[in-house]
Amino acid sequence: MTTLLSADGESPVIEGAIEEAPGAAPPAVEDPAAAGAGPSGADGLAGALATPPGGGASVEPPFEPPPPGRTRFRGPQPSGDGRTPPGVSQAGSSYLQYLPGVYHENQFLSRFLLIFESILSPVTRTSENLHHYFDPYVTPPEMVDWLGSWLGLVLDERWPEERRRNLIAAATELYQWRGTKYGLSEFLRLYTGIEPEIIEPTLREVANNRSRAYRFTVRIRVPRDAGISRALIESIIDAEKPAFAACTLELIEE
Protein backbone atom coordinates (compact mmCIF):
# COMPACT_ATOMS: atom_id res chain seq x y z
CA MET A 1 0.00 0.00 0.00
CA THR A 2 1.51 3.34 -1.07
CA THR A 3 0.06 6.80 -0.47
CA LEU A 4 1.01 9.74 -2.68
CA LEU A 5 0.70 13.23 -1.18
CA SER A 6 0.19 16.58 -2.77
CA ALA A 7 2.80 19.39 -2.76
CA ASP A 8 1.65 20.67 0.66
CA GLY A 9 2.49 17.27 2.18
CA GLU A 10 -0.95 16.85 3.75
CA SER A 11 -3.72 16.11 1.18
CA PRO A 12 -3.63 12.58 -0.26
CA VAL A 13 -3.91 12.43 -4.05
CA ILE A 14 -3.77 8.72 -4.86
CA GLU A 15 -4.17 6.00 -2.31
CA GLY A 16 -3.93 2.44 -3.43
CA ALA A 17 -1.70 -0.49 -4.20
CA ILE A 18 1.01 -0.29 -6.83
CA GLU A 19 2.27 -3.63 -7.99
CA GLU A 20 5.24 -4.20 -10.24
CA ALA A 21 5.84 -7.38 -12.10
CA PRO A 22 9.07 -9.10 -11.22
CA GLY A 23 11.80 -8.12 -13.64
CA ALA A 24 9.61 -5.59 -15.44
CA ALA A 25 11.48 -2.83 -17.25
CA PRO A 26 10.84 0.79 -16.30
CA PRO A 27 8.47 2.70 -18.53
CA ALA A 28 10.04 4.35 -21.55
CA VAL A 29 10.54 8.12 -21.57
CA GLU A 30 8.66 9.67 -24.42
CA ASP A 31 10.54 12.21 -26.58
CA PRO A 32 8.63 15.49 -26.41
CA ALA A 33 9.73 16.40 -29.92
CA ALA A 34 8.41 13.13 -31.36
CA ALA A 35 5.11 13.37 -29.52
CA GLY A 36 4.53 16.94 -30.60
CA ALA A 37 4.12 18.15 -27.04
CA GLY A 38 6.41 21.17 -27.50
CA PRO A 39 8.96 22.84 -29.72
CA SER A 40 11.22 20.44 -31.56
CA GLY A 41 14.98 20.26 -31.27
CA ALA A 42 17.48 21.82 -28.93
CA ASP A 43 16.35 25.36 -29.76
CA GLY A 44 12.83 24.54 -28.73
CA LEU A 45 13.97 23.11 -25.41
CA ALA A 46 16.13 26.16 -24.67
CA GLY A 47 13.29 28.48 -25.50
CA ALA A 48 10.92 26.58 -23.24
CA LEU A 49 13.32 26.85 -20.32
CA ALA A 50 13.97 30.53 -20.92
CA THR A 51 10.30 31.46 -20.95
CA PRO A 52 8.75 31.72 -17.44
CA PRO A 53 5.29 30.35 -16.84
CA GLY A 54 2.42 32.68 -17.54
CA GLY A 55 3.67 34.06 -20.79
CA GLY A 56 6.77 35.87 -19.48
CA ALA A 57 5.19 37.51 -16.39
CA SER A 58 7.37 37.58 -13.25
CA VAL A 59 6.30 35.27 -10.45
CA GLU A 60 6.27 36.76 -6.89
CA PRO A 61 7.11 34.40 -4.02
CA PRO A 62 4.10 33.58 -1.84
CA PHE A 63 3.71 35.74 1.30
CA GLU A 64 1.91 34.42 4.34
CA PRO A 65 0.92 37.19 6.80
CA PRO A 66 1.19 36.46 10.55
CA PRO A 67 -1.93 35.18 12.29
CA PRO A 68 -4.33 37.84 13.65
CA GLY A 69 -3.32 39.24 17.01
CA ARG A 70 0.34 38.31 16.64
CA THR A 71 3.36 40.25 15.47
CA ARG A 72 6.63 39.06 14.07
CA PHE A 73 8.61 40.52 17.04
CA ARG A 74 7.50 39.07 20.35
CA GLY A 75 10.45 40.09 22.58
CA PRO A 76 10.75 43.29 24.65
CA GLN A 77 10.70 46.44 22.60
CA PRO A 78 14.08 48.23 22.58
CA SER A 79 14.29 51.67 24.14
CA GLY A 80 16.58 54.62 23.50
CA ASP A 81 18.90 54.55 20.53
CA GLY A 82 19.36 50.79 20.65
CA ARG A 83 23.10 51.12 21.31
CA THR A 84 23.40 52.05 24.97
CA PRO A 85 22.12 49.84 27.84
CA PRO A 86 19.57 51.42 30.21
CA GLY A 87 21.20 53.44 32.98
CA VAL A 88 24.43 54.09 31.04
CA SER A 89 24.85 57.54 29.57
CA GLN A 90 27.84 57.01 27.28
CA ALA A 91 27.80 55.14 23.98
CA GLY A 92 31.10 53.38 24.70
CA SER A 93 32.46 51.59 27.74
CA SER A 94 34.99 53.34 29.93
CA TYR A 95 36.51 49.92 30.66
CA LEU A 96 38.45 50.19 27.40
CA GLN A 97 40.95 52.48 29.11
CA TYR A 98 42.17 49.47 31.10
CA LEU A 99 42.83 47.41 27.94
CA PRO A 100 45.68 47.64 25.42
CA GLY A 101 45.26 50.20 22.67
CA VAL A 102 44.59 47.58 20.00
CA TYR A 103 41.17 46.94 21.57
CA HIS A 104 40.13 50.59 21.45
CA GLU A 105 39.28 50.36 17.76
CA ASN A 106 36.78 47.54 18.26
CA GLN A 107 33.35 49.17 18.41
CA PHE A 108 31.61 45.90 19.21
CA LEU A 109 33.84 45.27 22.23
CA SER A 110 33.14 48.80 23.47
CA ARG A 111 29.38 48.24 23.32
CA PHE A 112 29.68 44.70 24.72
CA LEU A 113 31.54 45.92 27.81
CA LEU A 114 28.70 48.36 28.48
CA ILE A 115 26.62 45.38 29.62
CA PHE A 116 29.02 44.64 32.47
CA GLU A 117 29.62 48.30 33.21
CA SER A 118 25.89 48.90 33.69
CA ILE A 119 25.78 45.97 36.18
CA LEU A 120 28.92 46.89 38.12
CA SER A 121 28.54 50.68 38.10
CA PRO A 122 26.44 50.74 41.36
CA VAL A 123 29.18 48.76 43.12
CA THR A 124 31.81 51.09 41.71
CA ARG A 125 29.95 54.19 42.88
CA THR A 126 29.59 52.69 46.36
CA SER A 127 33.31 51.96 46.63
CA GLU A 128 34.19 55.44 45.37
CA ASN A 129 32.02 56.99 48.10
CA LEU A 130 32.93 54.54 50.84
CA HIS A 131 34.45 57.28 52.99
CA HIS A 132 31.01 58.87 53.40
CA TYR A 133 29.82 55.77 55.29
CA PHE A 134 32.32 56.59 58.04
CA ASP A 135 31.06 60.15 58.47
CA PRO A 136 28.48 60.11 61.30
CA TYR A 137 26.63 63.07 59.78
CA VAL A 138 26.41 61.59 56.25
CA THR A 139 26.08 57.84 56.74
CA PRO A 140 22.57 56.37 56.13
CA PRO A 141 20.31 55.96 59.20
CA GLU A 142 20.58 52.17 59.13
CA MET A 143 24.38 52.46 59.43
CA VAL A 144 24.48 54.72 62.50
CA ASP A 145 24.39 51.98 65.15
CA TRP A 146 26.83 49.87 63.12
CA LEU A 147 29.27 52.79 62.97
CA GLY A 148 28.91 53.33 66.72
CA SER A 149 29.81 49.68 67.36
CA TRP A 150 33.16 50.30 65.65
CA LEU A 151 33.92 52.80 68.41
CA GLY A 152 32.68 50.55 71.19
CA LEU A 153 29.52 52.60 71.73
CA VAL A 154 26.30 50.87 72.70
CA LEU A 155 23.64 53.23 71.37
CA ASP A 156 20.16 52.82 72.72
CA GLU A 157 17.54 52.75 69.97
CA ARG A 158 15.40 55.06 72.10
CA TRP A 159 17.89 57.86 71.56
CA PRO A 160 17.01 60.33 68.80
CA GLU A 161 19.02 59.79 65.63
CA GLU A 162 20.53 63.27 65.69
CA ARG A 163 21.89 62.80 69.20
CA ARG A 164 23.34 59.40 68.32
CA ARG A 165 25.18 60.97 65.39
CA ASN A 166 26.54 63.74 67.63
CA LEU A 167 27.73 61.19 70.15
CA ILE A 168 29.58 59.16 67.51
CA ALA A 169 31.25 62.31 66.20
CA ALA A 170 32.50 63.20 69.70
CA ALA A 171 33.32 59.64 70.80
CA THR A 172 37.07 59.83 70.24
CA GLU A 173 37.35 62.96 72.38
CA LEU A 174 35.00 61.65 75.07
CA TYR A 175 37.12 58.53 75.50
CA GLN A 176 40.03 60.71 76.55
CA TRP A 177 37.89 62.12 79.39
CA ARG A 178 36.05 58.99 80.41
CA GLY A 179 35.60 58.68 84.17
CA THR A 180 36.01 62.42 84.73
CA LYS A 181 33.60 65.21 85.53
CA TYR A 182 34.11 66.81 82.12
CA GLY A 183 33.56 63.55 80.23
CA LEU A 184 30.30 62.78 82.05
CA SER A 185 29.06 66.34 81.60
CA GLU A 186 29.72 66.27 77.84
CA PHE A 187 28.06 62.88 77.42
CA LEU A 188 24.89 64.05 79.18
CA ARG A 189 24.86 67.31 77.25
CA LEU A 190 25.08 65.53 73.91
CA TYR A 191 22.14 63.30 74.82
CA THR A 192 19.82 65.75 76.59
CA GLY A 193 20.87 68.94 74.85
CA ILE A 194 21.01 70.52 78.32
CA GLU A 195 24.10 71.42 80.29
CA PRO A 196 24.00 69.27 83.47
CA GLU A 197 25.14 70.43 86.89
CA ILE A 198 27.58 68.05 88.60
CA ILE A 199 28.13 68.73 92.31
CA GLU A 200 31.07 67.18 94.14
CA PRO A 201 31.70 67.42 97.91
CA THR A 202 34.33 69.84 99.12
CA LEU A 203 37.39 68.79 101.09
CA ARG A 204 35.85 70.19 104.28
CA GLU A 205 32.69 68.12 103.74
CA VAL A 206 34.75 64.99 103.15
CA ALA A 207 36.82 65.68 106.26
CA ASN A 208 33.68 65.99 108.35
CA ASN A 209 31.98 62.96 106.76
CA ARG A 210 34.22 60.35 105.15
CA SER A 211 31.24 58.55 103.60
CA ARG A 212 30.84 61.42 101.14
CA ALA A 213 34.32 60.99 99.72
CA TYR A 214 33.21 59.03 96.66
CA ARG A 215 29.74 60.41 96.09
CA PHE A 216 28.53 63.17 93.76
CA THR A 217 25.24 64.58 92.52
CA VAL A 218 24.02 65.17 88.94
CA ARG A 219 21.29 67.77 88.60
CA ILE A 220 19.49 68.34 85.29
CA ARG A 221 16.67 70.80 84.72
CA VAL A 222 14.50 69.67 81.81
CA PRO A 223 11.21 70.89 80.29
CA ARG A 224 8.14 68.82 81.13
CA ASP A 225 7.53 67.83 77.52
CA ALA A 226 11.19 66.98 76.76
CA GLY A 227 10.53 63.23 76.85
CA ILE A 228 13.86 62.44 78.49
CA SER A 229 13.95 59.06 80.20
CA ARG A 230 15.28 58.99 83.75
CA ALA A 231 16.30 55.34 83.42
CA LEU A 232 18.29 56.15 80.31
CA ILE A 233 20.17 58.99 82.03
CA GLU A 234 20.98 56.69 84.93
CA SER A 235 22.39 54.12 82.52
CA ILE A 236 24.61 56.80 80.96
CA ILE A 237 25.89 57.85 84.38
CA ASP A 238 26.62 54.24 85.37
CA ALA A 239 28.62 53.72 82.17
CA GLU A 240 30.66 56.93 82.40
CA LYS A 241 31.33 57.42 86.13
CA PRO A 242 34.25 55.83 87.98
CA ALA A 243 33.44 52.29 89.06
CA PHE A 244 34.07 53.02 92.77
CA ALA A 245 31.94 56.20 92.87
CA ALA A 246 28.25 56.57 93.71
CA CYS A 247 25.92 59.11 92.13
CA THR A 248 22.61 60.71 93.02
CA LEU A 249 20.49 61.94 90.09
CA GLU A 250 18.22 64.94 90.52
CA LEU A 251 15.94 65.35 87.49
CA ILE A 252 14.02 68.61 87.88
CA GLU A 253 11.13 69.26 85.49
CA GLU A 254 10.33 72.89 84.83
CSV table of C-alpha atoms in Angstrom, one decimal:
chain,number,residue,atom,x,y,z
A,1,MET,CA,0.0,0.0,0.0
A,2,THR,CA,1.5,3.3,-1.1
A,3,THR,CA,0.1,6.8,-0.5
A,4,LEU,CA,1.0,9.7,-2.7
A,5,LEU,CA,0.7,13.2,-1.2
A,6,SER,CA,0.2,16.6,-2.8
A,7,ALA,CA,2.8,19.4,-2.8
A,8,ASP,CA,1.7,20.7,0.7
A,9,GLY,CA,2.5,17.3,2.2
A,10,GLU,CA,-1.0,16.8,3.7
A,11,SER,CA,-3.7,16.1,1.2
A,12,PRO,CA,-3.6,12.6,-0.3
A,13,VAL,CA,-3.9,12.4,-4.0
A,14,ILE,CA,-3.8,8.7,-4.9
A,15,GLU,CA,-4.2,6.0,-2.3
A,16,GLY,CA,-3.9,2.4,-3.4
A,17,ALA,CA,-1.7,-0.5,-4.2
A,18,ILE,CA,1.0,-0.3,-6.8
A,19,GLU,CA,2.3,-3.6,-8.0
A,20,GLU,CA,5.2,-4.2,-10.2
A,21,ALA,CA,5.8,-7.4,-12.1
A,22,PRO,CA,9.1,-9.1,-11.2
A,23,GLY,CA,11.8,-8.1,-13.6
A,24,ALA,CA,9.6,-5.6,-15.4
A,25,ALA,CA,11.5,-2.8,-17.2
A,26,PRO,CA,10.8,0.8,-16.3
A,27,PRO,CA,8.5,2.7,-18.5
A,28,ALA,CA,10.0,4.4,-21.6
A,29,VAL,CA,10.5,8.1,-21.6
A,30,GLU,CA,8.7,9.7,-24.4
A,31,ASP,CA,10.5,12.2,-26.6
A,32,PRO,CA,8.6,15.5,-26.4
A,33,ALA,CA,9.7,16.4,-29.9
A,34,ALA,CA,8.4,13.1,-31.4
A,35,ALA,CA,5.1,13.4,-29.5
A,36,GLY,CA,4.5,16.9,-30.6
A,37,ALA,CA,4.1,18.2,-27.0
A,38,GLY,CA,6.4,21.2,-27.5
A,39,PRO,CA,9.0,22.8,-29.7
A,40,SER,CA,11.2,20.4,-31.6
A,41,GLY,CA,15.0,20.3,-31.3
A,42,ALA,CA,17.5,21.8,-28.9
A,43,ASP,CA,16.3,25.4,-29.8
A,44,GLY,CA,12.8,24.5,-28.7
A,45,LEU,CA,14.0,23.1,-25.4
A,46,ALA,CA,16.1,26.2,-24.7
A,47,GLY,CA,13.3,28.5,-25.5
A,48,ALA,CA,10.9,26.6,-23.2
A,49,LEU,CA,13.3,26.8,-20.3
A,50,ALA,CA,14.0,30.5,-20.9
A,51,THR,CA,10.3,31.5,-20.9
A,52,PRO,CA,8.8,31.7,-17.4
A,53,PRO,CA,5.3,30.3,-16.8
A,54,GLY,CA,2.4,32.7,-17.5
A,55,GLY,CA,3.7,34.1,-20.8
A,56,GLY,CA,6.8,35.9,-19.5
A,57,ALA,CA,5.2,37.5,-16.4
A,58,SER,CA,7.4,37.6,-13.2
A,59,VAL,CA,6.3,35.3,-10.4
A,60,GLU,CA,6.3,36.8,-6.9
A,61,PRO,CA,7.1,34.4,-4.0
A,62,PRO,CA,4.1,33.6,-1.8
A,63,PHE,CA,3.7,35.7,1.3
A,64,GLU,CA,1.9,34.4,4.3
A,65,PRO,CA,0.9,37.2,6.8
A,66,PRO,CA,1.2,36.5,10.5
A,67,PRO,CA,-1.9,35.2,12.3
A,68,PRO,CA,-4.3,37.8,13.7
A,69,GLY,CA,-3.3,39.2,17.0
A,70,ARG,CA,0.3,38.3,16.6
A,71,THR,CA,3.4,40.3,15.5
A,72,ARG,CA,6.6,39.1,14.1
A,73,PHE,CA,8.6,40.5,17.0
A,74,ARG,CA,7.5,39.1,20.4
A,75,GLY,CA,10.4,40.1,22.6
A,76,PRO,CA,10.7,43.3,24.6
A,77,GLN,CA,10.7,46.4,22.6
A,78,PRO,CA,14.1,48.2,22.6
A,79,SER,CA,14.3,51.7,24.1
A,80,GLY,CA,16.6,54.6,23.5
A,81,ASP,CA,18.9,54.6,20.5
A,82,GLY,CA,19.4,50.8,20.6
A,83,ARG,CA,23.1,51.1,21.3
A,84,THR,CA,23.4,52.1,25.0
A,85,PRO,CA,22.1,49.8,27.8
A,86,PRO,CA,19.6,51.4,30.2
A,87,GLY,CA,21.2,53.4,33.0
A,88,VAL,CA,24.4,54.1,31.0
A,89,SER,CA,24.8,57.5,29.6
A,90,GLN,CA,27.8,57.0,27.3
A,91,ALA,CA,27.8,55.1,24.0
A,92,GLY,CA,31.1,53.4,24.7
A,93,SER,CA,32.5,51.6,27.7
A,94,SER,CA,35.0,53.3,29.9
A,95,TYR,CA,36.5,49.9,30.7
A,96,LEU,CA,38.5,50.2,27.4
A,97,GLN,CA,40.9,52.5,29.1
A,98,TYR,CA,42.2,49.5,31.1
A,99,LEU,CA,42.8,47.4,27.9
A,100,PRO,CA,45.7,47.6,25.4
A,101,GLY,CA,45.3,50.2,22.7
A,102,VAL,CA,44.6,47.6,20.0
A,103,TYR,CA,41.2,46.9,21.6
A,104,HIS,CA,40.1,50.6,21.5
A,105,GLU,CA,39.3,50.4,17.8
A,106,ASN,CA,36.8,47.5,18.3
A,107,GLN,CA,33.4,49.2,18.4
A,108,PHE,CA,31.6,45.9,19.2
A,109,LEU,CA,33.8,45.3,22.2
A,110,SER,CA,33.1,48.8,23.5
A,111,ARG,CA,29.4,48.2,23.3
A,112,PHE,CA,29.7,44.7,24.7
A,113,LEU,CA,31.5,45.9,27.8
A,114,LEU,CA,28.7,48.4,28.5
A,115,ILE,CA,26.6,45.4,29.6
A,116,PHE,CA,29.0,44.6,32.5
A,117,GLU,CA,29.6,48.3,33.2
A,118,SER,CA,25.9,48.9,33.7
A,119,ILE,CA,25.8,46.0,36.2
A,120,LEU,CA,28.9,46.9,38.1
A,121,SER,CA,28.5,50.7,38.1
A,122,PRO,CA,26.4,50.7,41.4
A,123,VAL,CA,29.2,48.8,43.1
A,124,THR,CA,31.8,51.1,41.7
A,125,ARG,CA,29.9,54.2,42.9
A,126,THR,CA,29.6,52.7,46.4
A,127,SER,CA,33.3,52.0,46.6
A,128,GLU,CA,34.2,55.4,45.4
A,129,ASN,CA,32.0,57.0,48.1
A,130,LEU,CA,32.9,54.5,50.8
A,131,HIS,CA,34.5,57.3,53.0
A,132,HIS,CA,31.0,58.9,53.4
A,133,TYR,CA,29.8,55.8,55.3
A,134,PHE,CA,32.3,56.6,58.0
A,135,ASP,CA,31.1,60.1,58.5
A,136,PRO,CA,28.5,60.1,61.3
A,137,TYR,CA,26.6,63.1,59.8
A,138,VAL,CA,26.4,61.6,56.2
A,139,THR,CA,26.1,57.8,56.7
A,140,PRO,CA,22.6,56.4,56.1
A,141,PRO,CA,20.3,56.0,59.2
A,142,GLU,CA,20.6,52.2,59.1
A,143,MET,CA,24.4,52.5,59.4
A,144,VAL,CA,24.5,54.7,62.5
A,145,ASP,CA,24.4,52.0,65.1
A,146,TRP,CA,26.8,49.9,63.1
A,147,LEU,CA,29.3,52.8,63.0
A,148,GLY,CA,28.9,53.3,66.7
A,149,SER,CA,29.8,49.7,67.4
A,150,TRP,CA,33.2,50.3,65.7
A,151,LEU,CA,33.9,52.8,68.4
A,152,GLY,CA,32.7,50.5,71.2
A,153,LEU,CA,29.5,52.6,71.7
A,154,VAL,CA,26.3,50.9,72.7
A,155,LEU,CA,23.6,53.2,71.4
A,156,ASP,CA,20.2,52.8,72.7
A,157,GLU,CA,17.5,52.7,70.0
A,158,ARG,CA,15.4,55.1,72.1
A,159,TRP,CA,17.9,57.9,71.6
A,160,PRO,CA,17.0,60.3,68.8
A,161,GLU,CA,19.0,59.8,65.6
A,162,GLU,CA,20.5,63.3,65.7
A,163,ARG,CA,21.9,62.8,69.2
A,164,ARG,CA,23.3,59.4,68.3
A,165,ARG,CA,25.2,61.0,65.4
A,166,ASN,CA,26.5,63.7,67.6
A,167,LEU,CA,27.7,61.2,70.1
A,168,ILE,CA,29.6,59.2,67.5
A,169,ALA,CA,31.3,62.3,66.2
A,170,ALA,CA,32.5,63.2,69.7
A,171,ALA,CA,33.3,59.6,70.8
A,172,THR,CA,37.1,59.8,70.2
A,173,GLU,CA,37.4,63.0,72.4
A,174,LEU,CA,35.0,61.6,75.1
A,175,TYR,CA,37.1,58.5,75.5
A,176,GLN,CA,40.0,60.7,76.5
A,177,TRP,CA,37.9,62.1,79.4
A,178,ARG,CA,36.1,59.0,80.4
A,179,GLY,CA,35.6,58.7,84.2
A,180,THR,CA,36.0,62.4,84.7
A,181,LYS,CA,33.6,65.2,85.5
A,182,TYR,CA,34.1,66.8,82.1
A,183,GLY,CA,33.6,63.6,80.2
A,184,LEU,CA,30.3,62.8,82.1
A,185,SER,CA,29.1,66.3,81.6
A,186,GLU,CA,29.7,66.3,77.8
A,187,PHE,CA,28.1,62.9,77.4
A,188,LEU,CA,24.9,64.0,79.2
A,189,ARG,CA,24.9,67.3,77.3
A,190,LEU,CA,25.1,65.5,73.9
A,191,TYR,CA,22.1,63.3,74.8
A,192,THR,CA,19.8,65.8,76.6
A,193,GLY,CA,20.9,68.9,74.9
A,194,ILE,CA,21.0,70.5,78.3
A,195,GLU,CA,24.1,71.4,80.3
A,196,PRO,CA,24.0,69.3,83.5
A,197,GLU,CA,25.1,70.4,86.9
A,198,ILE,CA,27.6,68.1,88.6
A,199,ILE,CA,28.1,68.7,92.3
A,200,GLU,CA,31.1,67.2,94.1
A,201,PRO,CA,31.7,67.4,97.9
A,202,THR,CA,34.3,69.8,99.1
A,203,LEU,CA,37.4,68.8,101.1
A,204,ARG,CA,35.9,70.2,104.3
A,205,GLU,CA,32.7,68.1,103.7
A,206,VAL,CA,34.7,65.0,103.1
A,207,ALA,CA,36.8,65.7,106.3
A,208,ASN,CA,33.7,66.0,108.4
A,209,ASN,CA,32.0,63.0,106.8
A,210,ARG,CA,34.2,60.4,105.2
A,211,SER,CA,31.2,58.5,103.6
A,212,ARG,CA,30.8,61.4,101.1
A,213,ALA,CA,34.3,61.0,99.7
A,214,TYR,CA,33.2,59.0,96.7
A,215,ARG,CA,29.7,60.4,96.1
A,216,PHE,CA,28.5,63.2,93.8
A,217,THR,CA,25.2,64.6,92.5
A,218,VAL,CA,24.0,65.2,88.9
A,219,ARG,CA,21.3,67.8,88.6
A,220,ILE,CA,19.5,68.3,85.3
A,221,ARG,CA,16.7,70.8,84.7
A,222,VAL,CA,14.5,69.7,81.8
A,223,PRO,CA,11.2,70.9,80.3
A,224,ARG,CA,8.1,68.8,81.1
A,225,ASP,CA,7.5,67.8,77.5
A,226,ALA,CA,11.2,67.0,76.8
A,227,GLY,CA,10.5,63.2,76.8
A,228,ILE,CA,13.9,62.4,78.5
A,229,SER,CA,13.9,59.1,80.2
A,230,ARG,CA,15.3,59.0,83.7
A,231,ALA,CA,16.3,55.3,83.4
A,232,LEU,CA,18.3,56.2,80.3
A,233,ILE,CA,20.2,59.0,82.0
A,234,GLU,CA,21.0,56.7,84.9
A,235,SER,CA,22.4,54.1,82.5
A,236,ILE,CA,24.6,56.8,81.0
A,237,ILE,CA,25.9,57.8,84.4
A,238,ASP,CA,26.6,54.2,85.4
A,239,ALA,CA,28.6,53.7,82.2
A,240,GLU,CA,30.7,56.9,82.4
A,241,LYS,CA,31.3,57.4,86.1
A,242,PRO,CA,34.3,55.8,88.0
A,243,ALA,CA,33.4,52.3,89.1
A,244,PHE,CA,34.1,53.0,92.8
A,245,ALA,CA,31.9,56.2,92.9
A,246,ALA,CA,28.3,56.6,93.7
A,247,CYS,CA,25.9,59.1,92.1
A,248,THR,CA,22.6,60.7,93.0
A,249,LEU,CA,20.5,61.9,90.1
A,250,GLU,CA,18.2,64.9,90.5
A,251,LEU,CA,15.9,65.4,87.5
A,252,ILE,CA,14.0,68.6,87.9
A,253,GLU,CA,11.1,69.3,85.5
A,254,GLU,CA,10.3,72.9,84.8
